[in-house]
mmCIF file of C-alpha atoms in Angstrom:
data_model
loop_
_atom_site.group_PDB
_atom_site.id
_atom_site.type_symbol
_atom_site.label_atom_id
_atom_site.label_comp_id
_atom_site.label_asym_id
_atom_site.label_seq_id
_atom_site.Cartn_x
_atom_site.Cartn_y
_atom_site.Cartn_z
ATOM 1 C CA UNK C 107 47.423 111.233 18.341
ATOM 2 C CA UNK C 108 46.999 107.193 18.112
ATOM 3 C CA UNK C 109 46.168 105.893 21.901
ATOM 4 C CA UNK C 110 47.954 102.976 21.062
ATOM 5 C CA UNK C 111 51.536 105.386 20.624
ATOM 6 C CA UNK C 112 50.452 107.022 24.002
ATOM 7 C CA UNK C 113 50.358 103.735 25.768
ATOM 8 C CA UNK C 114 53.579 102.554 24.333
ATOM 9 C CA UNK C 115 55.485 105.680 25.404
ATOM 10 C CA UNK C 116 53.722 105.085 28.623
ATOM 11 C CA UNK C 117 54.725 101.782 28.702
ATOM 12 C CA UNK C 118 58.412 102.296 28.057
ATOM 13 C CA UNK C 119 58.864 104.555 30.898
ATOM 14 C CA UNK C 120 57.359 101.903 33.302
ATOM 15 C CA UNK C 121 60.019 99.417 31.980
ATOM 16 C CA UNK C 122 62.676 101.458 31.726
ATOM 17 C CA UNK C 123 61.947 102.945 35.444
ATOM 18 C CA UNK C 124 62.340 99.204 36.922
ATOM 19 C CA UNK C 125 64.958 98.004 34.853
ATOM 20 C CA UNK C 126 63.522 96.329 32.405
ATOM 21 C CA UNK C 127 65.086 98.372 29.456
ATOM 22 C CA UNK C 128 68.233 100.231 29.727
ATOM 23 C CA UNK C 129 67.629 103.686 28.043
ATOM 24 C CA UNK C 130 64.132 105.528 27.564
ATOM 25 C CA UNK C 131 63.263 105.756 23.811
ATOM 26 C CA UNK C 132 62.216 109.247 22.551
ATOM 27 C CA UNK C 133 58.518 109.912 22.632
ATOM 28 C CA UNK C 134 56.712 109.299 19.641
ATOM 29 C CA UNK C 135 54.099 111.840 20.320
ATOM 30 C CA UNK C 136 53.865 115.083 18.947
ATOM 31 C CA UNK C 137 56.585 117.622 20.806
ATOM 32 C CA UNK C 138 53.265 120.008 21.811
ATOM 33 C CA UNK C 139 52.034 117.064 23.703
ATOM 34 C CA UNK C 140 55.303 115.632 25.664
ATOM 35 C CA UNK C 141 54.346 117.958 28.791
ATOM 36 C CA UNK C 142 51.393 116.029 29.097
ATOM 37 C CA UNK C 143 52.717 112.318 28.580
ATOM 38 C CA UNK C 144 55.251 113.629 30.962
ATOM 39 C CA UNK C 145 52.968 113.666 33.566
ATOM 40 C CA UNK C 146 50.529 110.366 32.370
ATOM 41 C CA UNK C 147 53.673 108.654 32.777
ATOM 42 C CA UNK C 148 54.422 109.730 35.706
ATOM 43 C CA UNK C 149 50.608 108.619 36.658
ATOM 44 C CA UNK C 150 50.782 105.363 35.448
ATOM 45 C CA UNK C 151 53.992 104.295 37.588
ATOM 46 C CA UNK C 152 52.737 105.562 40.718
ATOM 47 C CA UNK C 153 49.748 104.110 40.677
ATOM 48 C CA UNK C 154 51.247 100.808 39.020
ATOM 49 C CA UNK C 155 52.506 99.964 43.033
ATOM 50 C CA UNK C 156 48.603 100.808 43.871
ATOM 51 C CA UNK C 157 47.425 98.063 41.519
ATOM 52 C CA UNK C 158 50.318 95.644 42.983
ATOM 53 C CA UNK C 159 48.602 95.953 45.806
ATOM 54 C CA UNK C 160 44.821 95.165 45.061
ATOM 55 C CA UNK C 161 46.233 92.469 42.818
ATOM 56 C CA UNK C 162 48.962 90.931 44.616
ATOM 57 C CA UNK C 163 46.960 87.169 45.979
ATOM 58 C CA UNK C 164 45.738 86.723 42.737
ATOM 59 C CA UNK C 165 48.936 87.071 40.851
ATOM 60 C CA UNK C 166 50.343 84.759 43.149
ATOM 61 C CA UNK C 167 47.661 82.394 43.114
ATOM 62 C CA UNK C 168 47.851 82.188 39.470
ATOM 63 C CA UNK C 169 51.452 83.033 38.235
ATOM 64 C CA UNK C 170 52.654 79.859 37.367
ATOM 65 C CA UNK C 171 49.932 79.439 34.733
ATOM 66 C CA UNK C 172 49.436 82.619 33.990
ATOM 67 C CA UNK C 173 53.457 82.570 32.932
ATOM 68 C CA UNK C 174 53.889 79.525 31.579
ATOM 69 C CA UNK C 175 53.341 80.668 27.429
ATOM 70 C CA UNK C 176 52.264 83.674 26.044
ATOM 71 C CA UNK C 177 48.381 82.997 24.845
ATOM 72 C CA UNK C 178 48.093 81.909 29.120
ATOM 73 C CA UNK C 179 49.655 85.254 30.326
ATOM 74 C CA UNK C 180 47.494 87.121 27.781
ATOM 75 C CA UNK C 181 44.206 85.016 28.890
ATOM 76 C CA UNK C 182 44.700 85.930 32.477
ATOM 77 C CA UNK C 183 45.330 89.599 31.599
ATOM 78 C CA UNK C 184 43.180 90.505 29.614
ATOM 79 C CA UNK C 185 40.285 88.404 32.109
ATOM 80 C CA UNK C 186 41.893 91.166 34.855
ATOM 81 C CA UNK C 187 41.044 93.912 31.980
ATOM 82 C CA UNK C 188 37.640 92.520 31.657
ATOM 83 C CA UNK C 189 36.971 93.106 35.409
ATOM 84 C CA UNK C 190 38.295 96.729 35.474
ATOM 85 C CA UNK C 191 36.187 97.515 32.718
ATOM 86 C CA UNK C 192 32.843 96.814 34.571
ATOM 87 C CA UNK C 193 34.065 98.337 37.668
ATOM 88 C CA UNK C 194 34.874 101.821 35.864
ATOM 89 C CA UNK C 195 32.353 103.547 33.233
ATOM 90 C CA UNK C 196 34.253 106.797 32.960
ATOM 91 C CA UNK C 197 35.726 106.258 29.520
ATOM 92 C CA UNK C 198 39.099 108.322 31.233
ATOM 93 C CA UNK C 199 39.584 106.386 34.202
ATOM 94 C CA UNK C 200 39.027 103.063 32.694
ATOM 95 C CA UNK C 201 41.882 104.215 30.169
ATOM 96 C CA UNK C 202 43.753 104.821 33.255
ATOM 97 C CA UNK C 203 43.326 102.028 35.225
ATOM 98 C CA UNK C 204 43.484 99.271 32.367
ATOM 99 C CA UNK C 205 47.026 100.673 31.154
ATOM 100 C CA UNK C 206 48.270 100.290 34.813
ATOM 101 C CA UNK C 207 46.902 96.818 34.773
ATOM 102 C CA UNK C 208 48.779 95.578 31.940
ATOM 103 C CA UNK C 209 51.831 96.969 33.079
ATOM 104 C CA UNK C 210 51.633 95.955 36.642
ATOM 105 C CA UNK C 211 51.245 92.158 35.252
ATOM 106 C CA UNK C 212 54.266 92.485 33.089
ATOM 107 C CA UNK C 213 55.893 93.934 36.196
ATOM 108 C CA UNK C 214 55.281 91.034 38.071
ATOM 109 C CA UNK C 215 56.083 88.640 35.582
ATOM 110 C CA UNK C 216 59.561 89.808 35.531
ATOM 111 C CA UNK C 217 60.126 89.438 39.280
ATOM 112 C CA UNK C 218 59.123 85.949 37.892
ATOM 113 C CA UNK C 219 61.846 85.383 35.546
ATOM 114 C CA UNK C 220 60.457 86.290 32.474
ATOM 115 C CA UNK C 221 60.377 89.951 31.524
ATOM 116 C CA UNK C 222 59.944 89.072 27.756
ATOM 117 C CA UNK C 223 56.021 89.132 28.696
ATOM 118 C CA UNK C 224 56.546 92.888 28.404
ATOM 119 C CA UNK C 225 56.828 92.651 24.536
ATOM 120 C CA UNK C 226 53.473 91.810 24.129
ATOM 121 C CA UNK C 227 51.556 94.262 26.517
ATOM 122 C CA UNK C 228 51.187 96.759 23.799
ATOM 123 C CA UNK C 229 49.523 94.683 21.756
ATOM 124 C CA UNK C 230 47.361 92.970 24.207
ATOM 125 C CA UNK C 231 45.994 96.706 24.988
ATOM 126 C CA UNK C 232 45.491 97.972 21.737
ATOM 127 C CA UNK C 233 43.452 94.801 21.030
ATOM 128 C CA UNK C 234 40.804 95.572 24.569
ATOM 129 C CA UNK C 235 40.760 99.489 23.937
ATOM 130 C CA UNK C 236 39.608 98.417 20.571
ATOM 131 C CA UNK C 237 37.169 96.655 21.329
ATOM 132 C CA UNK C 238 35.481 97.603 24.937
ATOM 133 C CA UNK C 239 37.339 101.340 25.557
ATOM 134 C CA UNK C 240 37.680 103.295 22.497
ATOM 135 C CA UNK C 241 33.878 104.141 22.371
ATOM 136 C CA UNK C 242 33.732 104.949 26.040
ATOM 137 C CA UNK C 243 36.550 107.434 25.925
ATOM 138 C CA UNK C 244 35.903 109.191 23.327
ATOM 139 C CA UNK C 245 32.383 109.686 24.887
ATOM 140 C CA UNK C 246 34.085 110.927 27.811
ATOM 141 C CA UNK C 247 35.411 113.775 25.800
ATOM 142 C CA UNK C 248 38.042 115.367 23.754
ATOM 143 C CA UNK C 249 41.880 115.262 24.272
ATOM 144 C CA UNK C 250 41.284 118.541 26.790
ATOM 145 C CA UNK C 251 39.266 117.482 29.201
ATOM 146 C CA UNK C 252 41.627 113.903 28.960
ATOM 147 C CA UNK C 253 44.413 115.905 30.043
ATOM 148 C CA UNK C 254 42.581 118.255 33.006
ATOM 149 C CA UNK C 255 41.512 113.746 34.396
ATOM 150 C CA UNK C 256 45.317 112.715 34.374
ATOM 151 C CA UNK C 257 46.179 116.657 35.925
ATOM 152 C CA UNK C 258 43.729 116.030 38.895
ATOM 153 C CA UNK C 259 44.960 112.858 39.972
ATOM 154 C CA UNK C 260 46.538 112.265 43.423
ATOM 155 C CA UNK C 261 49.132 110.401 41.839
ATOM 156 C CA UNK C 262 50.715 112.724 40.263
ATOM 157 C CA UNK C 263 51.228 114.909 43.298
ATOM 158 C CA UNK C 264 53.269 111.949 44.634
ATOM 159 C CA UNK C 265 55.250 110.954 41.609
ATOM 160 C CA UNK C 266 58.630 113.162 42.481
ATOM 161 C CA UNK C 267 58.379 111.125 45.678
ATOM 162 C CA UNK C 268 57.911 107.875 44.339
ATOM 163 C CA UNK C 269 60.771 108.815 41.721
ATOM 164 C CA UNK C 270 63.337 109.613 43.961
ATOM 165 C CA UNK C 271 62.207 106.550 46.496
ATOM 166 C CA UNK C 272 63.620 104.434 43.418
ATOM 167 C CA UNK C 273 66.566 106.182 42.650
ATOM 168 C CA UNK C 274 67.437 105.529 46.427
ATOM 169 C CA UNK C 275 66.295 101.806 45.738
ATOM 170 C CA UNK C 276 63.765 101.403 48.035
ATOM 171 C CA UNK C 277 61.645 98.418 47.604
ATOM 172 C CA UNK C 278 58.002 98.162 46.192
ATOM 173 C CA UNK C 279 56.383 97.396 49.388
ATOM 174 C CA UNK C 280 58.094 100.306 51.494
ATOM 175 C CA UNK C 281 57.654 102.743 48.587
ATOM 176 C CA UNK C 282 53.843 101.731 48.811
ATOM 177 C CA UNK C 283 53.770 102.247 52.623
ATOM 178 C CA UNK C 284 55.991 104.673 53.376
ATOM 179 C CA UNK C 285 55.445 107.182 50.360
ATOM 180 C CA UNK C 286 52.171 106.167 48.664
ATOM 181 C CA UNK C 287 50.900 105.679 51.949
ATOM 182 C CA UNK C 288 48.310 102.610 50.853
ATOM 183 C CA UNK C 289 47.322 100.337 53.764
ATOM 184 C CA UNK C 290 46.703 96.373 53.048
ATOM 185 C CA UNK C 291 42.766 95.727 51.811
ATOM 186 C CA UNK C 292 41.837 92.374 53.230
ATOM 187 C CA UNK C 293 39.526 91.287 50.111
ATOM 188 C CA UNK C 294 39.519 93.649 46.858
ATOM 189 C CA UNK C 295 36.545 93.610 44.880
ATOM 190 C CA UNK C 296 36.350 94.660 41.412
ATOM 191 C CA UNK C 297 33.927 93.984 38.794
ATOM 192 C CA UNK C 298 31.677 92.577 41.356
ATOM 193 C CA UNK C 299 34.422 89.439 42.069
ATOM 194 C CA UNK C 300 36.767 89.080 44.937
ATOM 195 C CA UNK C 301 39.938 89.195 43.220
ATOM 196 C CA UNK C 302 41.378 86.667 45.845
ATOM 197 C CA UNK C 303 38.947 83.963 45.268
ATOM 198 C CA UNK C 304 38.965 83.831 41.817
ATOM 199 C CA UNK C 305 39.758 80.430 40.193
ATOM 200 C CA UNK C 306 41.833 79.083 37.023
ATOM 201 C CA UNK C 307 38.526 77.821 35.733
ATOM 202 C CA UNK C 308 37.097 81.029 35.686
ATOM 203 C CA UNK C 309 39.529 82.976 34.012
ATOM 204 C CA UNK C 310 40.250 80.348 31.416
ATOM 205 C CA UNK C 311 36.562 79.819 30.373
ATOM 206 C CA UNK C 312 35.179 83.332 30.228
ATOM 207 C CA UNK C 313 34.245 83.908 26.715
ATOM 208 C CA UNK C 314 34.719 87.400 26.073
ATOM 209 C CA UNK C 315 38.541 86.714 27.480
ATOM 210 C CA UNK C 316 38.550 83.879 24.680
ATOM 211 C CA UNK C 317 37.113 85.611 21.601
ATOM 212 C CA UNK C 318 39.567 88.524 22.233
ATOM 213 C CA UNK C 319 43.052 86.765 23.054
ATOM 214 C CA UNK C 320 41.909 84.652 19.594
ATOM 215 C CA UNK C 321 42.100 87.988 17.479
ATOM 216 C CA UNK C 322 45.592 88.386 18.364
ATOM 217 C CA UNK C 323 46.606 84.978 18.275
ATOM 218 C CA UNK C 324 49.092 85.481 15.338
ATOM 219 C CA UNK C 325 51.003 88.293 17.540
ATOM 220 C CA UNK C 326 51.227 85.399 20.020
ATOM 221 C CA UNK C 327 52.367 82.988 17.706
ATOM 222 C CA UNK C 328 55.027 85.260 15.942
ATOM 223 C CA UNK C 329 56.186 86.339 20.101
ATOM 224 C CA UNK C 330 56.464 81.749 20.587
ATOM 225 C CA UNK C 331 58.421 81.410 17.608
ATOM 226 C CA UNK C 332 61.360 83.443 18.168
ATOM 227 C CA UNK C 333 61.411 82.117 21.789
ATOM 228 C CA UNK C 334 61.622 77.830 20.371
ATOM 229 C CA UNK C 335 64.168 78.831 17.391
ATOM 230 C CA UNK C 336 66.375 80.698 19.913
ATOM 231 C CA UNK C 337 66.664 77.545 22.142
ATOM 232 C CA UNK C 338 66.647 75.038 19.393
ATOM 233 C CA UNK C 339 69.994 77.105 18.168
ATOM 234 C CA UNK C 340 70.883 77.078 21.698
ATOM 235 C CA UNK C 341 70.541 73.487 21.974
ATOM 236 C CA UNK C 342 72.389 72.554 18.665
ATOM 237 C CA UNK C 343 75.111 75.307 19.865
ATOM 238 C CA UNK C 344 75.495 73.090 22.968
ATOM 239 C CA UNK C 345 75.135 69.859 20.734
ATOM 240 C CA UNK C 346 78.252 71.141 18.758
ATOM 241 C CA UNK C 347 79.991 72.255 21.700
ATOM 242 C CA UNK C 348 79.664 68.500 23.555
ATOM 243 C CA UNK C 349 80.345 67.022 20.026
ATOM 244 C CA UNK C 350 83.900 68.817 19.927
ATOM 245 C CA UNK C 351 84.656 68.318 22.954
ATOM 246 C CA UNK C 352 84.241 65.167 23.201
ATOM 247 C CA UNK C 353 86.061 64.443 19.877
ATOM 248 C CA UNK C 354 88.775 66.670 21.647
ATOM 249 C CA UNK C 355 88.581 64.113 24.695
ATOM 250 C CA UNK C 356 89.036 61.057 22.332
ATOM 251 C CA UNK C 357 91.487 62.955 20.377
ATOM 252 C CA UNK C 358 93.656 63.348 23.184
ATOM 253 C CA UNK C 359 93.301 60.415 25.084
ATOM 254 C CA UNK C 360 94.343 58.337 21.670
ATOM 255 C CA UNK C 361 97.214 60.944 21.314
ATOM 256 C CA UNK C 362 97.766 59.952 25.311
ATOM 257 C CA UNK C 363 98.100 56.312 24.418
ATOM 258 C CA UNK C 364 100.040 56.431 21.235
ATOM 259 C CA UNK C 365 102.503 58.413 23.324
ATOM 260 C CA UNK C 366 102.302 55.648 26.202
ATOM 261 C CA UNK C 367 102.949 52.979 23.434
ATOM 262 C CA UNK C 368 105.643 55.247 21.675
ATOM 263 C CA UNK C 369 107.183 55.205 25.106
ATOM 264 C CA UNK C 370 106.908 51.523 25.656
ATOM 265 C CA UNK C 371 108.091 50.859 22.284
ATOM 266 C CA UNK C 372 111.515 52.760 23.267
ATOM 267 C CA UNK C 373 111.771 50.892 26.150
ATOM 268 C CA UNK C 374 111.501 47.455 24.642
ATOM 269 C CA UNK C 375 114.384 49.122 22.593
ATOM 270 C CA UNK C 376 116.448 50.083 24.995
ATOM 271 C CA UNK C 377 115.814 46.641 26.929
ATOM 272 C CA UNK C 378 116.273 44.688 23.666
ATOM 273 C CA UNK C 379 119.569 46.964 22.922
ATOM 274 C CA UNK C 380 121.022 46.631 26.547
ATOM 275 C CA UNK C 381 120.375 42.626 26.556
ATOM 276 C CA UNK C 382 122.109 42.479 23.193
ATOM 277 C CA UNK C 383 124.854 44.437 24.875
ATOM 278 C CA UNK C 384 124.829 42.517 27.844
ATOM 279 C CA UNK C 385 125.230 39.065 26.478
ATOM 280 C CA UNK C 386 127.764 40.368 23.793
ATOM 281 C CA UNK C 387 130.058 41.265 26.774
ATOM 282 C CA UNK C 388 129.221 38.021 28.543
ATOM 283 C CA UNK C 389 130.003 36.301 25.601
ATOM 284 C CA UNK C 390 133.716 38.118 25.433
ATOM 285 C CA UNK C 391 134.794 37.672 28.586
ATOM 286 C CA UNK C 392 133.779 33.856 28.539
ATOM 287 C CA UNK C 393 135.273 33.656 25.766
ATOM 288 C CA UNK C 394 138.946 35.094 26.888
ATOM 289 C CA UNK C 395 138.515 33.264 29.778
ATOM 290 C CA UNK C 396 138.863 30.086 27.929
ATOM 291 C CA UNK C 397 141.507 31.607 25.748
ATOM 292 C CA UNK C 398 143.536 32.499 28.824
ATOM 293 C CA UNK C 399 142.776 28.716 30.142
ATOM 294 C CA UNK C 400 144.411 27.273 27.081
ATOM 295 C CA UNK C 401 147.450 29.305 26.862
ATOM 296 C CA UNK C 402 148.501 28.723 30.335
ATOM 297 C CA UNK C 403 147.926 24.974 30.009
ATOM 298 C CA UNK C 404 150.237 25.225 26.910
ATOM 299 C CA UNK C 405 152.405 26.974 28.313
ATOM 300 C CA UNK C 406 153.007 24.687 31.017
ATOM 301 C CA UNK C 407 152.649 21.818 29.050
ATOM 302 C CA UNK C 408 155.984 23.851 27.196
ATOM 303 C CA UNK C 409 157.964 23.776 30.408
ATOM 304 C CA UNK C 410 157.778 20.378 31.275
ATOM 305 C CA UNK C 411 159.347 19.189 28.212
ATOM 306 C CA UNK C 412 161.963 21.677 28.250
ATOM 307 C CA UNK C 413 164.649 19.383 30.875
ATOM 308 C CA UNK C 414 163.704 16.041 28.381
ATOM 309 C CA UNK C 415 165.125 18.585 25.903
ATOM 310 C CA UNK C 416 168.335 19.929 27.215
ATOM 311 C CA UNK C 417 169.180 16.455 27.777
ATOM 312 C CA UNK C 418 168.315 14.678 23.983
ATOM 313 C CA UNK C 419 170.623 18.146 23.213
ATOM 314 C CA UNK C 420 173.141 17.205 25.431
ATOM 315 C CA UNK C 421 173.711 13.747 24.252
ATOM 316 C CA UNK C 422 173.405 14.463 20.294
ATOM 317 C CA UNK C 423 176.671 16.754 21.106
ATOM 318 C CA UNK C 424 178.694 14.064 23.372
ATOM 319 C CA UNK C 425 178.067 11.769 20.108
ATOM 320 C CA UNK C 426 180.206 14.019 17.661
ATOM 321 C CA UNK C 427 183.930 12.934 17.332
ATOM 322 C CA UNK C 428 185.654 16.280 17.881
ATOM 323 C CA UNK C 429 183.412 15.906 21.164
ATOM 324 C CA UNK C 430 184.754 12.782 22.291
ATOM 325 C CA UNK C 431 189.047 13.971 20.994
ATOM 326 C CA UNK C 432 188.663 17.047 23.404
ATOM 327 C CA UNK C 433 187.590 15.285 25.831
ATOM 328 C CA UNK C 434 190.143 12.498 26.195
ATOM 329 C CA UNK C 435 193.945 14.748 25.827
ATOM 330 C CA UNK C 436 195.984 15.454 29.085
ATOM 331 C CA UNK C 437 195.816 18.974 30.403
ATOM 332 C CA UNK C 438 199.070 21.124 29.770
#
C-alpha cells in the first residue's frame, strides 16, 4: 500500500466531513485494509479540531499571506510540517500528526474563502513524507504495529461523538469543548518555537521550507494556471456580455428615436394635411362670399331698371296707329 493513497483517502473524508466535497469517493486501498483506514480516518478528523486549537493565533496571524497564491500557502505549511517533525521522532506519530496538519490548514483556508487550497494538500505531503518521514516510519515498523499506533489512540474512542456532534451541526469550538474536551493552551510550543510568536520572516526564509516547496513548484504552477485562464474567460465572458448589451442599449435607443422622428414626421403630415385643408375651406367660403356679394348687387342693380322699362314699353305701344284708332271712337 502507497502512503501517499492512504493519505488521500484520509484526506477525502476530512473534506467531505466539512463540506468541502459532496460525496466520499471509494477507497483506493486494498478491501482487506478498509477496516483500518476506517478508523485512521476517523483519527485524523478528531484530532484535526485538536490541531485547530494549538494552531489557531498563528493561522490568524498569518492567513492573509499564507492564502494569497498557492507557492505562499504551501511555504507556510509545509514551515508548520517542518516544526512537527522535530517535535515528534516516532516515525508513527509524526505520520499522524503531519497529515492532520495539512488538513487542518486547508480547513482553515476554506473558512477563508478559498477551499481550492485543498487540491494541493496531497501533493504538498507526499513531497515532506518523501523527504523527512518515509525513513522514520518505516523504522518505526511494519504495517502491524502501524495499525495497533492508530488503534490505541484516544481519538478514536471519541470519533462516534465527534461524528454525530456534526451531523447535529455543532460548531468547531463547542465540538472541541464540549466533546473533545480540550481546554485553551496559552502559548503552544512545538519544535522548540512558540507557535504564536512566530513571524512572516521566519517562515518565508527557512531554507529547508524553500528547497522543498521548489521541488513541487510545477504542481503549483499547473494548480495557478487553471485558476488565471478561468477568470481571464470570466472576464472576456463579462467583456462580451457588456459589449451586447450595450450594443442592445444603442440599438434600442436609435430604434427609440427613429420611432420619435417617425412620429414627428406623421405629425408634420397631419399638420401640413390639416393646414392644406384648412385654407382650402377658407379659400371656398371667401370665395362664395364674394360670389353671393355680386349676385345680389346685380340683382338689384336688375330691379331698379325694371320701372325705366315698363315705361320705354309703354310708350313704344301708344306710338302704333291701331293704338292711337282705339283709343279715339265713342263708346257704344
Amino acid at each position: 500500500m502507497e502512503v501517499g493513497d492512504l493519505a488521500k483517502d484520509v484526506f477525502l473524508y476530512v473534506w467531505f466531513r466539512n463540506k468541502i466535497v459532496e460525496e466520499l469517493p471509494t477507497l483506493s486501498v486494498d478491501p482487506i485494509l478498509e477496516a483500518f483506514v476506517e478508523k485512521l480516518r476517523d483519527v485524523v478528523l478528531v484530532e484535526t479540531y485538536v490541531t485547530m486549537k494549538q494552531w489557531m493565533k498563528f493561522l490568524r496571524k498569518h492567513s492573509e499571506r499564507m492564502i494569497s497564491s498557492p507557492t505562499l500557502y504551501a511555504k507556510y505549511v509545509i514551515f508548520a510540517c517542518y516544526l512537527v517533525n522535530k517535535q515528534y521522532e516516532n516515525g508513527f506519530e509524526c505520520f499522524l500528526r503531519v497529515v492532520t496538519l495539512v488538513a487542518e490548514f486547508a480547513l482553515y483556508s476554506k473558512t477563508k474563502g478559498h477551499p481550492e487550497f485543498t487540491q494541493v494538500s496531497s501533493d504538498i505531503f507526499d513531497a515532506f513524507y518523501a523527504k523527512e518521514i518515509k525513513e522514520k516510519f518505516k523504522s518505526q515498523g511494519n504495517w502491524k504495529k502501524f495499525k495497533q499506533h492508530v488503534g490505541r489512540r484516544e481519538s478514536l474512542n471519541q470519533a462516534e461523538d465527534v461524528n454525530k456532534a456534526i451531523d447535529d451541526g455543532m460548531l468547531p469550538s463547542d465540538i472541541l469543548s464540549n466533546v473533545i474536551g480540550m481546554s485553551p493552551t496559552k502559548s503552544p510550543v512545538i519544535g522548540g518555537c512558540s507557535i504564536n510568536d512566530i513571524k512572516r520572516e521566519t517562515v518565508e526564509s527557512h531554507q529547508q521550507t524553500l528547497e522543498l516547496v521548489e521541488t513541487i513548484a510545477s504542481v503549483l504552477e499547473n494548480f495557478q494556471n487553471p485558476t488565471t485562464e478561468e477568470k481571464a474567460v470570466e472576464m472576456e465572458q463579462e467583456s462580451l456580455i457588456s459589449s451586447d448589451v450595450s450594443q442592445d442599449q444603442e440599438s434600442a435607443a436609435g430604434n427609440s428615436q427613429d420611432q420619435e422622428s417617425a412620429a414627428g414626421n406623421s405629425q408634420d403630415q397631419e399638420s401640413a394635411a390639416g393646414k392644406e385643408s384648412g385654407e382650402g375651406e377658407t379659400d371656398l367660403l371667401r370665395n362664395s362670399s364674394n360670389m353671393i356679394k355680386q349676385a345680389r348687387r346685380k340683382l338689384m342693380e336688375a330691379l331698379a331698371d325694371v320701372p325705366a322699362l315698363t315705361s320705354l314699353i309703354r310708350y313704344v305701344l301708344m306710338q302704333q296707329p291701331e293704338a292711337k284708332g282705339k283709343s279715339h271712337q265713342p263708346e257704344a
